[in-house]
PDB file of C-alpha atoms and ligand atoms in Angstrom:
ATOM      1  CA  MET A  56     -46.848  48.236 -60.758  1.00 98.00           C
ATOM      2  CA  LEU A  57     -48.393  49.872 -63.774  1.00 99.00           C
ATOM      3  CA  VAL A  58     -47.019  52.181 -66.066  1.00 99.00           C
ATOM      4  CA  ALA A  59     -47.824  55.379 -67.088  1.00 99.00           C
ATOM      5  CA  PRO A  60     -45.285  56.718 -69.692  1.00 99.00           C
ATOM      6  CA  SER A  61     -44.676  60.602 -70.166  1.00 98.00           C
ATOM      7  CA  ILE A  62     -45.155  61.636 -73.264  1.00 98.00           C
ATOM      8  CA  LEU A  63     -42.919  64.749 -72.456  1.00 98.00           C
ATOM      9  CA  SER A  64     -39.953  63.190 -73.526  1.00 98.00           C
ATOM     10  CA  ALA A  65     -41.943  62.023 -77.158  1.00 98.00           C
ATOM     11  CA  ASP A  66     -40.411  62.792 -80.205  1.00 98.00           C
ATOM     12  CA  PHE A  67     -43.552  65.694 -81.131  1.00 98.00           C
ATOM     13  CA  GLY A  68     -42.577  65.488 -84.606  1.00 98.00           C
ATOM     14  CA  HIS A  69     -44.377  62.379 -84.718  1.00 98.00           C
ATOM     15  CA  LEU A  70     -46.326  62.674 -81.655  1.00 98.00           C
ATOM     16  CA  ALA A  71     -49.117  59.857 -83.047  1.00 98.00           C
ATOM     17  CA  ARG A  72     -47.283  57.191 -83.972  1.00 98.00           C
ATOM     18  CA  ASP A  73     -44.651  57.452 -80.552  1.00 98.00           C
ATOM     19  CA  VAL A  74     -48.459  57.349 -78.317  1.00 99.00           C
ATOM     20  CA  LYS A  75     -49.223  53.987 -80.644  1.00 98.00           C
ATOM     21  CA  ALA A  76     -46.101  52.601 -79.714  1.00 98.00           C
ATOM     22  CA  ILE A  77     -46.928  52.833 -75.941  1.00 99.00           C
ATOM     23  CA  CYS A  78     -50.304  52.147 -75.762  1.00 99.00           C
ATOM     24  CA  ASP A  79     -49.368  48.886 -77.953  1.00 98.00           C
ATOM     25  CA  GLY A  80     -46.189  48.281 -75.790  1.00 98.00           C
ATOM     26  CA  GLY A  81     -48.749  47.355 -72.898  1.00 98.00           C
ATOM     27  CA  CYS A  82     -48.756  50.719 -71.287  1.00 99.00           C
ATOM     28  CA  ASP A  83     -51.897  51.554 -68.779  1.00 99.00           C
ATOM     29  CA  PHE A  84     -51.980  55.502 -68.987  1.00 99.00           C
ATOM     30  CA  VAL A  85     -50.914  58.086 -71.263  1.00 99.00           C
ATOM     31  CA  HIS A  86     -49.497  60.472 -68.937  1.00 99.00           C
ATOM     32  CA  VAL A  87     -50.112  63.886 -70.126  1.00 98.00           C
ATOM     33  CA  ASP A  88     -47.683  66.942 -68.604  1.00 98.00           C
ATOM     34  CA  VAL A  89     -49.610  70.459 -69.278  1.00 98.00           C
ATOM     35  CA  MET A  90     -47.441  72.905 -68.185  1.00 98.00           C
ATOM     36  CA  ASP A  91     -48.366  76.846 -68.672  1.00 98.00           C
ATOM     37  CA  GLY A  92     -44.764  78.540 -67.946  1.00 98.00           C
ATOM     38  CA  HIS A  93     -45.746  80.178 -64.725  1.00 98.00           C
ATOM     39  CA  PHE A  94     -46.327  77.279 -62.191  1.00 98.00           C
ATOM     40  CA  VAL A  95     -42.968  75.764 -64.173  1.00 98.00           C
ATOM     41  CA  PRO A  96     -40.349  76.980 -66.134  1.00 98.00           C
ATOM     42  CA  ASN A  97     -41.625  75.447 -68.778  1.00 98.00           C
ATOM     43  CA  LEU A  98     -44.478  75.638 -71.918  1.00 98.00           C
ATOM     44  CA  THR A  99     -45.907  72.114 -72.879  1.00 98.00           C
ATOM     45  CA  ILE A 100     -49.015  71.455 -74.743  1.00 98.00           C
ATOM     46  CA  GLY A 101     -52.386  72.707 -75.029  1.00 98.00           C
ATOM     47  CA  PRO A 102     -56.365  70.885 -75.387  1.00 98.00           C
ATOM     48  CA  VAL A 103     -55.603  70.741 -79.413  1.00 98.00           C
ATOM     49  CA  VAL A 104     -52.390  68.834 -78.456  1.00 98.00           C
ATOM     50  CA  VAL A 105     -54.651  66.520 -76.339  1.00 98.00           C
ATOM     51  CA  GLU A 106     -56.876  66.274 -78.696  1.00 98.00           C
ATOM     52  CA  ALA A 107     -54.671  64.220 -80.915  1.00 98.00           C
ATOM     53  CA  VAL A 108     -52.968  62.307 -78.091  1.00 98.00           C
ATOM     54  CA  ALA A 109     -56.865  61.166 -77.073  1.00 98.00           C
ATOM     55  CA  GLU A 110     -57.255  60.592 -80.556  1.00 98.00           C
ATOM     56  CA  ALA A 111     -53.965  58.606 -81.056  1.00 98.00           C
ATOM     57  CA  ALA A 112     -54.208  56.288 -78.141  1.00 98.00           C
ATOM     58  CA  THR A 113     -55.816  53.388 -77.556  1.00 98.00           C
ATOM     59  CA  LYS A 114     -55.195  53.584 -73.300  1.00 98.00           C
ATOM     60  CA  PRO A 115     -56.681  56.428 -70.814  1.00 98.00           C
ATOM     61  CA  LEU A 116     -54.752  59.758 -71.019  1.00 99.00           C
ATOM     62  CA  ASP A 117     -53.172  60.628 -67.132  1.00 99.00           C
ATOM     63  CA  VAL A 118     -53.465  64.595 -67.495  1.00 99.00           C
ATOM     64  CA  HIS A 119     -51.214  66.283 -64.888  1.00 99.00           C
ATOM     65  CA  LEU A 120     -51.714  69.980 -64.661  1.00 99.00           C
ATOM     66  CA  MET A 121     -48.738  72.133 -63.535  1.00 99.00           C
ATOM     67  CA  VAL A 122     -50.359  74.869 -64.055  1.00 98.00           C
ATOM     68  CA  GLU A 123     -51.591  78.562 -61.779  1.00 98.00           C
ATOM     69  CA  ASN A 124     -55.186  78.429 -62.972  1.00 98.00           C
ATOM     70  CA  ASN A 125     -56.900  74.862 -62.483  1.00 98.00           C
ATOM     71  CA  THR A 126     -60.137  75.124 -62.488  1.00 98.00           C
ATOM     72  CA  PHE A 127     -59.118  76.988 -65.754  1.00 98.00           C
ATOM     73  CA  PHE A 128     -57.412  74.154 -67.275  1.00 98.00           C
ATOM     74  CA  VAL A 129     -60.115  71.048 -65.641  1.00 98.00           C
ATOM     75  CA  ASP A 130     -62.076  73.084 -67.906  1.00 98.00           C
ATOM     76  CA  LEU A 131     -60.342  72.944 -71.083  1.00 98.00           C
ATOM     77  CA  PHE A 132     -59.045  69.330 -71.043  1.00 98.00           C
ATOM     78  CA  ALA A 133     -62.182  67.755 -69.925  1.00 98.00           C
ATOM     79  CA  PRO A 134     -63.873  67.377 -73.210  1.00 98.00           C
ATOM     80  CA  GLN A 135     -61.008  65.269 -74.647  1.00 97.00           C
ATOM     81  CA  MET A 136     -62.144  62.601 -71.060  1.00 97.00           C
ATOM     82  CA  PRO A 137     -58.535  61.448 -69.641  1.00 98.00           C
ATOM     83  CA  GLU A 138     -59.130  58.978 -67.317  1.00 98.00           C
ATOM     84  CA  PHE A 139     -57.695  60.969 -64.335  1.00 99.00           C
ATOM     85  CA  ILE A 140     -56.951  64.937 -64.041  1.00 99.00           C
ATOM     86  CA  SER A 141     -54.511  65.674 -61.643  1.00 99.00           C
ATOM     87  CA  PHE A 142     -53.575  69.127 -60.007  1.00 99.00           C
ATOM     88  CA  HIS A 143     -50.478  70.280 -57.362  1.00 99.00           C
ATOM     89  CA  ILE A 144     -51.586  70.878 -53.868  1.00 98.00           C
ATOM     90  CA  GLU A 145     -49.189  74.157 -53.751  1.00 98.00           C
ATOM     91  CA  GLU A 146     -51.661  75.932 -56.435  1.00 98.00           C
ATOM     92  CA  GLU A 147     -54.473  75.223 -55.542  1.00 98.00           C
ATOM     93  CA  LYS A 148     -56.855  77.532 -52.211  1.00 98.00           C
ATOM     94  CA  HIS A 149     -59.953  75.647 -52.895  1.00 98.00           C
ATOM     95  CA  PRO A 150     -58.494  71.570 -53.407  1.00 98.00           C
ATOM     96  CA  HIS A 151     -62.123  69.595 -51.624  1.00 98.00           C
ATOM     97  CA  ARG A 152     -64.263  72.156 -54.744  1.00 98.00           C
ATOM     98  CA  LEU A 153     -61.927  71.695 -57.358  1.00 98.00           C
ATOM     99  CA  ILE A 154     -61.986  68.173 -56.369  1.00 99.00           C
ATOM    100  CA  GLN A 155     -65.946  67.690 -56.343  1.00 98.00           C
ATOM    101  CA  LYS A 156     -66.092  70.216 -59.909  1.00 98.00           C
ATOM    102  CA  ILE A 157     -63.231  66.918 -61.324  1.00 98.00           C
ATOM    103  CA  ARG A 158     -65.719  64.426 -60.200  1.00 98.00           C
ATOM    104  CA  GLY A 159     -68.900  65.878 -61.863  1.00 98.00           C
ATOM    105  CA  LEU A 160     -67.164  65.858 -64.841  1.00 98.00           C
ATOM    106  CA  GLY A 161     -67.058  62.430 -65.097  1.00 98.00           C
ATOM    107  CA  ILE A 162     -63.164  62.096 -64.477  1.00 98.00           C
ATOM    108  CA  ARG A 163     -61.009  60.895 -61.843  1.00 99.00           C
ATOM    109  CA  PRO A 164     -59.368  63.021 -59.428  1.00 99.00           C
ATOM    110  CA  ALA A 165     -56.146  63.046 -58.733  1.00 99.00           C
ATOM    111  CA  ILE A 166     -53.809  65.783 -56.328  1.00 99.00           C
ATOM    112  CA  VAL A 167     -49.945  66.140 -56.793  1.00 99.00           C
ATOM    113  CA  LEU A 168     -46.914  66.792 -54.214  1.00 99.00           C
ATOM    114  CA  ASN A 169     -43.876  68.461 -54.764  1.00 98.00           C
ATOM    115  CA  PRO A 170     -40.610  67.123 -53.564  1.00 98.00           C
ATOM    116  CA  HIS A 171     -41.452  69.191 -50.360  1.00 98.00           C
ATOM    117  CA  SER A 172     -45.200  68.610 -49.583  1.00 98.00           C
ATOM    118  CA  ARG A 173     -46.021  67.037 -46.853  1.00 98.00           C
ATOM    119  CA  PRO A 174     -48.428  63.533 -47.255  1.00 98.00           C
ATOM    120  CA  GLU A 175     -51.060  64.953 -44.285  1.00 98.00           C
ATOM    121  CA  SER A 176     -51.429  68.027 -46.808  1.00 98.00           C
ATOM    122  CA  VAL A 177     -53.504  66.242 -47.995  1.00 98.00           C
ATOM    123  CA  GLU A 178     -54.613  63.970 -45.462  1.00 98.00           C
ATOM    124  CA  TYR A 179     -58.127  65.079 -44.761  1.00 98.00           C
ATOM    125  CA  LEU A 180     -59.147  64.889 -49.093  1.00 98.00           C
ATOM    126  CA  LEU A 181     -57.637  61.238 -49.703  1.00 98.00           C
ATOM    127  CA  GLU A 182     -61.473  60.184 -49.008  1.00 98.00           C
ATOM    128  CA  ASP A 183     -62.661  61.696 -52.240  1.00 98.00           C
ATOM    129  CA  LEU A 184     -59.211  60.920 -54.255  1.00 99.00           C
ATOM    130  CA  ASP A 185     -59.299  58.158 -56.854  1.00 99.00           C
ATOM    131  CA  MET A 186     -55.418  58.655 -56.866  1.00 99.00           C
ATOM    132  CA  VAL A 187     -51.961  60.831 -55.211  1.00 99.00           C
ATOM    133  CA  LEU A 188     -49.577  61.863 -57.177  1.00 99.00           C
ATOM    134  CA  LEU A 189     -45.835  62.061 -55.744  1.00 99.00           C
ATOM    135  CA  MET A 190     -43.052  64.049 -57.505  1.00 99.00           C
ATOM    136  CA  SER A 191     -39.876  62.662 -57.304  1.00 99.00           C
ATOM    137  CA  VAL A 192     -38.521  65.761 -58.953  1.00 98.00           C
ATOM    138  CA  ASN A 193     -39.225  69.513 -59.268  1.00 98.00           C
ATOM    139  CA  PRO A 194     -42.223  69.842 -61.606  1.00 98.00           C
ATOM    140  CA  GLY A 195     -40.832  71.199 -65.317  1.00 98.00           C
ATOM    141  CA  PHE A 196     -38.646  68.921 -67.236  1.00 98.00           C
ATOM    142  CA  GLY A 197     -38.319  65.503 -68.020  1.00 98.00           C
ATOM    143  CA  GLY A 198     -34.754  63.404 -67.472  1.00 98.00           C
ATOM    144  CA  GLN A 199     -33.969  64.655 -64.288  1.00 98.00           C
ATOM    145  CA  LYS A 200     -32.584  62.673 -61.393  1.00 98.00           C
ATOM    146  CA  PHE A 201     -34.656  60.621 -58.793  1.00 98.00           C
ATOM    147  CA  ILE A 202     -35.113  61.840 -55.518  1.00 98.00           C
ATOM    148  CA  PRO A 203     -35.309  58.828 -52.887  1.00 98.00           C
ATOM    149  CA  ASN A 204     -37.020  60.330 -50.312  1.00 98.00           C
ATOM    150  CA  VAL A 205     -39.800  59.732 -52.188  1.00 98.00           C
ATOM    151  CA  LEU A 206     -39.928  55.981 -50.771  1.00 98.00           C
ATOM    152  CA  GLN A 207     -40.508  56.758 -47.401  1.00 98.00           C
ATOM    153  CA  LYS A 208     -42.960  59.534 -48.483  1.00 98.00           C
ATOM    154  CA  ALA A 209     -44.807  57.294 -50.300  1.00 99.00           C
ATOM    155  CA  GLN A 210     -44.928  54.502 -46.662  1.00 98.00           C
ATOM    156  CA  ARG A 211     -46.081  57.168 -44.866  1.00 98.00           C
ATOM    157  CA  MET A 212     -49.078  58.289 -47.818  1.00 99.00           C
ATOM    158  CA  LYS A 213     -49.915  54.760 -47.651  1.00 98.00           C
ATOM    159  CA  GLU A 214     -50.374  54.660 -44.077  1.00 98.00           C
ATOM    160  CA  LEU A 215     -53.314  57.709 -44.635  1.00 98.00           C
ATOM    161  CA  ILE A 216     -54.388  55.651 -47.853  1.00 98.00           C
ATOM    162  CA  GLU A 217     -55.067  52.635 -45.939  1.00 98.00           C
ATOM    163  CA  ARG A 218     -56.637  54.288 -43.049  1.00 98.00           C
ATOM    164  CA  ARG A 219     -58.759  57.179 -45.084  1.00 98.00           C
ATOM    165  CA  ASN A 220     -59.519  55.389 -48.536  1.00 98.00           C
ATOM    166  CA  PRO A 221     -57.497  52.079 -49.573  1.00 98.00           C
ATOM    167  CA  LYS A 222     -58.721  52.744 -52.612  1.00 98.00           C
ATOM    168  CA  CYS A 223     -56.566  55.622 -53.428  1.00 99.00           C
ATOM    169  CA  LEU A 224     -53.473  54.931 -55.822  1.00 99.00           C
ATOM    170  CA  ILE A 225     -50.462  56.697 -55.315  1.00 99.00           C
ATOM    171  CA  GLU A 226     -48.538  57.242 -58.169  1.00 99.00           C
ATOM    172  CA  VAL A 227     -45.092  58.673 -58.611  1.00 99.00           C
ATOM    173  CA  ASP A 228     -43.434  60.773 -61.329  1.00 99.00           C
ATOM    174  CA  GLY A 229     -39.893  61.590 -62.118  1.00 98.00           C
ATOM    175  CA  GLY A 230     -36.391  59.822 -62.481  1.00 98.00           C
ATOM    176  CA  VAL A 231     -38.796  56.283 -62.329  1.00 99.00           C
ATOM    177  CA  ASN A 232     -36.411  53.494 -64.204  1.00 98.00           C
ATOM    178  CA  ASP A 233     -36.447  49.591 -64.045  1.00 98.00           C
ATOM    179  CA  ARG A 234     -33.687  49.970 -60.785  1.00 98.00           C
ATOM    180  CA  ASN A 235     -35.698  52.031 -58.497  1.00 98.00           C
ATOM    181  CA  VAL A 236     -38.953  50.512 -59.833  1.00 99.00           C
ATOM    182  CA  HIS A 237     -38.805  48.069 -57.201  1.00 98.00           C
ATOM    183  CA  ASP A 238     -38.517  49.732 -54.388  1.00 98.00           C
ATOM    184  CA  LEU A 239     -41.410  51.789 -54.991  1.00 99.00           C
ATOM    185  CA  LYS A 240     -43.172  48.518 -55.602  1.00 98.00           C
ATOM    186  CA  ALA A 241     -41.849  47.934 -51.641  1.00 98.00           C
ATOM    187  CA  ALA A 242     -42.851  50.828 -50.500  1.00 98.00           C
ATOM    188  CA  GLY A 243     -46.757  50.623 -51.634  1.00 98.00           C
ATOM    189  CA  VAL A 244     -46.621  52.587 -55.331  1.00 99.00           C
ATOM    190  CA  ASP A 245     -49.663  51.803 -57.780  1.00 99.00           C
ATOM    191  CA  VAL A 246     -48.024  53.539 -60.452  1.00 99.00           C
ATOM    192  CA  VAL A 247     -44.960  54.505 -62.413  1.00 99.00           C
ATOM    193  CA  VAL A 248     -44.663  57.394 -64.547  1.00 99.00           C
ATOM    194  CA  ALA A 249     -41.615  56.627 -66.853  1.00 99.00           C
ATOM    195  CA  GLY A 250     -40.659  59.825 -69.716  1.00 98.00           C
ATOM    196  CA  SER A 251     -37.205  59.754 -70.895  1.00 98.00           C
ATOM    197  CA  TYR A 252     -36.343  56.145 -69.417  1.00 99.00           C
ATOM    198  CA  VAL A 253     -39.502  54.532 -71.779  1.00 99.00           C
ATOM    199  CA  PHE A 254     -38.602  57.358 -75.078  1.00 98.00           C
ATOM    200  CA  LYS A 255     -34.813  56.608 -74.863  1.00 98.00           C
ATOM    201  CA  HIS A 256     -35.305  52.599 -74.765  1.00 98.00           C
ATOM    202  CA  GLU A 257     -33.738  50.792 -77.405  1.00 98.00           C
ATOM    203  CA  ASN A 258     -37.310  48.964 -77.935  1.00 98.00           C
ATOM    204  CA  ILE A 259     -40.170  50.354 -76.224  1.00 98.00           C
ATOM    205  CA  ARG A 260     -42.583  47.135 -75.337  1.00 98.00           C
ATOM    206  CA  ARG A 261     -39.417  45.939 -73.162  1.00 98.00           C
ATOM    207  CA  ALA A 262     -38.397  49.337 -71.134  1.00 99.00           C
ATOM    208  CA  ILE A 263     -42.637  49.685 -70.381  1.00 99.00           C
ATOM    209  CA  GLU A 264     -42.492  45.706 -69.251  1.00 98.00           C
ATOM    210  CA  SER A 265     -39.472  46.066 -66.879  1.00 99.00           C
ATOM    211  CA  LEU A 266     -41.673  48.209 -65.298  1.00 99.00           C
ATOM    212  CA  LYS A 267     -43.985  46.370 -64.179  1.00 98.00           C
ATOM    213  CA  VAL A 268     -42.958  44.128 -61.296  1.00 98.00           C
TER     214      VAL A 268
HETATM  215  C1  DX5 B  15     -42.080  66.581 -64.866  1.00 60.24           C
HETATM  216  C2  DX5 B  15     -43.635  65.923 -65.532  1.00 60.24           C
HETATM  217  C3  DX5 B  15     -42.747  63.955 -65.640  1.00 60.24           C
HETATM  218  C4  DX5 B  15     -41.768  63.512 -66.540  1.00 60.24           C
HETATM  219  C5  DX5 B  15     -40.993  62.937 -66.166  1.00 60.24           C
HETATM  220  O1  DX5 B  15     -42.022  67.748 -64.341  1.00 60.24           O
HETATM  221  O2  DX5 B  15     -44.617  65.799 -64.790  1.00 60.24           O
HETATM  222  O3  DX5 B  15     -43.847  63.572 -65.920  1.00 60.24           O
HETATM  223  O4  DX5 B  15     -42.050  63.863 -67.551  1.00 60.24           O
HETATM  224  O5  DX5 B  15     -40.596  62.222 -67.249  1.00 60.24           O
HETATM  225  P1  DX5 B  15     -38.576  61.428 -66.589  1.00 60.24           P
HETATM  226  O6  DX5 B  15     -39.311  59.947 -66.411  1.00 60.24           O
HETATM  227  O7  DX5 B  15     -37.700  61.678 -67.477  1.00 60.24           O
HETATM  228  O8  DX5 B  15     -38.083  61.780 -65.017  1.00 60.24           O
HETATM  229 ZN1   ZN B  16     -45.918  63.848 -64.849  1.00 60.24          ZN
END
């Protein structure tokens, strides 16, 4: 399992310190939650802060957009050269065009599905995607309860991916901890995002290790 701690649960007064701690602690990606106060009822960070995160990080960034105007935000964050930029399928009229734009910028494109969205809604985009992110909470806040039916959804997504593009990764985001990570692994998930579990743990390195199942 690859592990992407979400800095949403970091101490923003000591953000560089916390980013270094997860990178030194063996994370695979640094998950960056961008919220615009419109698509979700919360407002987080912009390019100035992400630039500081990129500077402190020794692992690639995984930027998760929870915004209304995806194209505008892709242009805003592309200069920080994240490994992935993911956008929500629920908020994009022309997802195929946006995937091409992200790839054209030298960034790996990913799509996010809210809890209600069907795996089939992205079936015909899979061959152009490097990752699909399944939300296991409603986007907007850290520290929410894991929605278990994401396990069934991941299994279905895995079937579609195997048929269309076996190299595409499955990521799950929200309420992930050392108890549900085993079921996620069994369901075919490749990457987990974990915010509160990692940052509330007494030892960040051990928290990350416990998710590497
Ligand atoms: C929710 C965010 C998540 C969140 C995860 O909108 O996308 O990345 O920070 O936090 P936990 O692991 O605490 O659910
Ligand atoms: Zn996220």
